[in-house]
PDB file of C-alpha atoms in Angstrom:
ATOM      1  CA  UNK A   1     282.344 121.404 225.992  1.00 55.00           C
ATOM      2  CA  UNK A   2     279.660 118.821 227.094  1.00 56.00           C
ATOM      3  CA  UNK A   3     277.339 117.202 224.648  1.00 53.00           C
ATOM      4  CA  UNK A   4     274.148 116.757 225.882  1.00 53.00           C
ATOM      5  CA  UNK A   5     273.151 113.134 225.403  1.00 54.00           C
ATOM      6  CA  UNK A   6     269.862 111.828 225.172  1.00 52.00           C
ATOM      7  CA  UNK A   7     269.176 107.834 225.744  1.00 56.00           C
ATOM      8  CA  UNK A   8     266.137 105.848 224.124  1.00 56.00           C
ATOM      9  CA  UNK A   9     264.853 105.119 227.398  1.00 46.00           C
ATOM     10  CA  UNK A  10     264.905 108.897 228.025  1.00 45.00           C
ATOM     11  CA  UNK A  11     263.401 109.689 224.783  1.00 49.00           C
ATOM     12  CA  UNK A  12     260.874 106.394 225.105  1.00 49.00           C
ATOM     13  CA  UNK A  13     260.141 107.986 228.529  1.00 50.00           C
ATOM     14  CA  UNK A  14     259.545 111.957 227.653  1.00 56.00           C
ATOM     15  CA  UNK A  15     257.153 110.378 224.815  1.00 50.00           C
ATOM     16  CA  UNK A  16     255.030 108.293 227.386  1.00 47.00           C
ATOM     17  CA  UNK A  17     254.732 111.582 229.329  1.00 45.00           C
ATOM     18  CA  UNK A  18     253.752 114.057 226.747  1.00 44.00           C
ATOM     19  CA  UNK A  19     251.335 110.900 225.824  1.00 45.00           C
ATOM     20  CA  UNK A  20     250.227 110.744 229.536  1.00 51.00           C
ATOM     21  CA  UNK A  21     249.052 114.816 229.257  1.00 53.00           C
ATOM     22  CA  UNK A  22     247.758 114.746 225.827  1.00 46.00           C
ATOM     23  CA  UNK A  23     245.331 111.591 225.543  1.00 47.00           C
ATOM     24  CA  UNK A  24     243.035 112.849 228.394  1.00 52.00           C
ATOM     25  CA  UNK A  25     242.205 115.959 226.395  1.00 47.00           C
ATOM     26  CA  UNK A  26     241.026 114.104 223.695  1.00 46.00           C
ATOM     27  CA  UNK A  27     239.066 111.097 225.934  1.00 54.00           C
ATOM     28  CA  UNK A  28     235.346 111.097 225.843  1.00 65.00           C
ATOM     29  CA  UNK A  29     233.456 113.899 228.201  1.00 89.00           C
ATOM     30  CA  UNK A  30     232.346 112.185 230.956  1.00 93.00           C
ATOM     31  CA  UNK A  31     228.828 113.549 232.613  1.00 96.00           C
ATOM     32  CA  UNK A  32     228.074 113.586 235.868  1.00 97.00           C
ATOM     33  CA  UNK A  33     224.282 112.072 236.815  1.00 98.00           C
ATOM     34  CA  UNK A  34     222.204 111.579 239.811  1.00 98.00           C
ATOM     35  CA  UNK A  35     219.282 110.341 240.922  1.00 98.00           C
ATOM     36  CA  UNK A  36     216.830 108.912 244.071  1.00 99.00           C
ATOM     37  CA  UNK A  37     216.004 105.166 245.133  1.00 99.00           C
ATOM     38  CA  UNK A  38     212.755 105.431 247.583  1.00 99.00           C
ATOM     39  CA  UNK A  39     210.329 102.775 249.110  1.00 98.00           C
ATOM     40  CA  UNK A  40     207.539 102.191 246.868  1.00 98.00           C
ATOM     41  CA  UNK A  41     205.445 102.214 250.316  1.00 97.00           C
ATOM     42  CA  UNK A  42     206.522 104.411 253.018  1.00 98.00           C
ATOM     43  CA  UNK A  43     208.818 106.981 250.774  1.00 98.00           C
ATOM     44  CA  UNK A  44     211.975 106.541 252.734  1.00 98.00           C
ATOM     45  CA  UNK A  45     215.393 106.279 251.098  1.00 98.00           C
ATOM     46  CA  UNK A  46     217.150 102.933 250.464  1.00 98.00           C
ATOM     47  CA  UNK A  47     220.457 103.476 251.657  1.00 98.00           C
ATOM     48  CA  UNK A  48     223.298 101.144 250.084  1.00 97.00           C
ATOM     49  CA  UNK A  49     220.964 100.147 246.642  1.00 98.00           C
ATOM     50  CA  UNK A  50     223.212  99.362 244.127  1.00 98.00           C
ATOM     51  CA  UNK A  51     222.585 101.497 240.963  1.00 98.00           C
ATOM     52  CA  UNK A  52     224.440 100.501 237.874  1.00 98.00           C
ATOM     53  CA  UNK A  53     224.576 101.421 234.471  1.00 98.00           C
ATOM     54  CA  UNK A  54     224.719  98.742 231.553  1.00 98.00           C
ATOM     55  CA  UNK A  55     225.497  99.530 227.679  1.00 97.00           C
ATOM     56  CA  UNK A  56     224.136  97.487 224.622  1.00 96.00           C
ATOM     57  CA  UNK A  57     226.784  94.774 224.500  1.00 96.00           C
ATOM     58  CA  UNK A  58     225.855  93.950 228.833  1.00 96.00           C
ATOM     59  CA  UNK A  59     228.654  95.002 230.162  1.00 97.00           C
ATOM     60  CA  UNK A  60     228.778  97.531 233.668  1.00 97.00           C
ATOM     61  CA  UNK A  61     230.120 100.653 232.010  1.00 97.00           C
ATOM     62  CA  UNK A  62     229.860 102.529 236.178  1.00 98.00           C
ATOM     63  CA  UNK A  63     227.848 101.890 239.009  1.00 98.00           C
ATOM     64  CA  UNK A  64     227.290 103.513 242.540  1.00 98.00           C
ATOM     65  CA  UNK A  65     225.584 103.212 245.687  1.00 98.00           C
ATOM     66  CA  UNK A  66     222.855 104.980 247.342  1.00 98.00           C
ATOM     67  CA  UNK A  67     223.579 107.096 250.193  1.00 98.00           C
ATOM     68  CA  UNK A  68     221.404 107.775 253.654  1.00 98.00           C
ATOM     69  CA  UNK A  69     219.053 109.633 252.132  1.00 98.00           C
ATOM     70  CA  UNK A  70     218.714 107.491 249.125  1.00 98.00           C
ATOM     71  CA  UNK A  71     221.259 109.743 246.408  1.00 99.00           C
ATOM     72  CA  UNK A  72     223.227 108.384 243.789  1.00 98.00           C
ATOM     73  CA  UNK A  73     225.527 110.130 241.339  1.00 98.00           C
ATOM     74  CA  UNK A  74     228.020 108.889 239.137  1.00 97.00           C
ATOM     75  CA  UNK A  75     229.773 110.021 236.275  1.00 97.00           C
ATOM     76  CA  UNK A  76     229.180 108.683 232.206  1.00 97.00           C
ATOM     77  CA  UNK A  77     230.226 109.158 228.725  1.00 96.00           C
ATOM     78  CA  UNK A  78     226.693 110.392 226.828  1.00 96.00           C
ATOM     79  CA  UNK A  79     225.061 107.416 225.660  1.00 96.00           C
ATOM     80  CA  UNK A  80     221.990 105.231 226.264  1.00 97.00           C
ATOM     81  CA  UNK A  81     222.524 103.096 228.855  1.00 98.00           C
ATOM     82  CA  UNK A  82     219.936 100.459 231.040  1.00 98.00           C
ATOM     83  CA  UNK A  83     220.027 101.554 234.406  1.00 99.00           C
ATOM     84  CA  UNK A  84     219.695  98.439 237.208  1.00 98.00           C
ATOM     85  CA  UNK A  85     218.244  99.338 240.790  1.00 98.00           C
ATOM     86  CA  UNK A  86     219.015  96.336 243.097  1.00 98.00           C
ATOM     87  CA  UNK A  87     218.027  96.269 246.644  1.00 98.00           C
ATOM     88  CA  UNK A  88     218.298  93.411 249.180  1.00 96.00           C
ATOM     89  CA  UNK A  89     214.768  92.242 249.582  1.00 96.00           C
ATOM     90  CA  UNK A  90     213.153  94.243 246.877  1.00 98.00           C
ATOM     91  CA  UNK A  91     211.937  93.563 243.180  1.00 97.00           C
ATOM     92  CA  UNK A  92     215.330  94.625 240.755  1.00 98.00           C
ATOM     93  CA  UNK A  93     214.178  97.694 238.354  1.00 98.00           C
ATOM     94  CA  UNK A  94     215.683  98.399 234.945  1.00 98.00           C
ATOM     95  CA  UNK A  95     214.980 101.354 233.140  1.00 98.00           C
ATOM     96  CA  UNK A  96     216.589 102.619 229.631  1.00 98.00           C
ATOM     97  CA  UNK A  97     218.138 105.819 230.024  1.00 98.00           C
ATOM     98  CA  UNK A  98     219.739 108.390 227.353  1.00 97.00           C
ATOM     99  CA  UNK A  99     222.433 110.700 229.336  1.00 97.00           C
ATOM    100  CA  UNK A 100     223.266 114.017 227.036  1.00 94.00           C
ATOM    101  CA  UNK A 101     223.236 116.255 229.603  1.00 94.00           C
ATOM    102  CA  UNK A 102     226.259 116.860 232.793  1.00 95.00           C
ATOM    103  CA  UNK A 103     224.342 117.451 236.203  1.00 95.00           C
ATOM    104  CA  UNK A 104     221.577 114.945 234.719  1.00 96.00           C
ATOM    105  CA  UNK A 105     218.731 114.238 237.597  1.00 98.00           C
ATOM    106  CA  UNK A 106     217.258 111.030 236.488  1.00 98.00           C
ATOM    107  CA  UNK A 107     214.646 111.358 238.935  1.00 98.00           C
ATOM    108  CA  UNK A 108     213.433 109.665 241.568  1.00 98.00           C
ATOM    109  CA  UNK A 109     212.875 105.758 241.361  1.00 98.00           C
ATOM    110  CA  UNK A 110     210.806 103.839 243.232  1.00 98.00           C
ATOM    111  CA  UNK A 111     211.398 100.008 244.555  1.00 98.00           C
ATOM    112  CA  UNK A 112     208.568  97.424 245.333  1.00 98.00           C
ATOM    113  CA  UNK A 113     209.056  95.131 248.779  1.00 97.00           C
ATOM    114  CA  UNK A 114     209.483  91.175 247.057  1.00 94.00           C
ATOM    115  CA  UNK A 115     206.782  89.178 248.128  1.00 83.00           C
ATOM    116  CA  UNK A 116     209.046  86.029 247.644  1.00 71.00           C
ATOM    117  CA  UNK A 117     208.005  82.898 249.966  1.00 65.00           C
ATOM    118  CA  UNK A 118     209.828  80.564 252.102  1.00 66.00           C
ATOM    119  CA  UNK A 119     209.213  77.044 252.437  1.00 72.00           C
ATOM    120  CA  UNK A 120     209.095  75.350 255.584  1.00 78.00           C
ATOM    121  CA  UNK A 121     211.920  73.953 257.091  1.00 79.00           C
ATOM    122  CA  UNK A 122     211.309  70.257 258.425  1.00 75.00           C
TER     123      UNK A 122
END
């Protein structure tokens, strides 16, 4: 009769598995959000405006990019977060934002055109 026989590396490796299953039922619920970056000026969507989202301690916690018509969405834990709009050639925006809710529409947000000069070139 055959004994079954069971290795540590087996063992080591059924535990990481069972692990691998189990911790996502307990991880944080993450909620999905979405929102709208227009022209301040002529209403059209800013398509490719980076959109991310910033805890207290600074540090990116996700970020997206706008699509054609100017959508983002994203998912988050629920928390308060600072959200940065950043556009090539328009004023950066940062708004505080408390997510709670999943399918969360932020709204729409509007940028401003940068009125930065150049200098001359000689």
């Amino acid at each position: 009769m055959k004994t079954a026989y069971f290795s540590p590396f087996v063992s080591a490796y059924r535990f990481v598995l069972v692990l691998l299953f189990v911790l996502p039922l307990h991880a944080q619920q993450e909620l999905f959000v979405s929102g709208r970056v227009l022209d301040s000026l002529s209403h059209k969507p800013l398509e490719s405006c980076a959109v991310g989202f910033y805890n207290d301690k600074n540090q990116v916690v996700n970020g997206a990019v706008t699509d054609a018509k100017g959508y983002f969405e994203l998912s988050l834990p629920p928390g308060r977060y600072r959200m940065v709009l950043d556009f090539i050639g328009y004023e950066k925006k940062e708004i505080p934002v408390l997510i709670r809710q999943n399918n969360q529409f932020l709204g729409t947000f509007l940028l401003s055109v940068s009125a930065t000069e150049l200098s001359e070139v000689e």
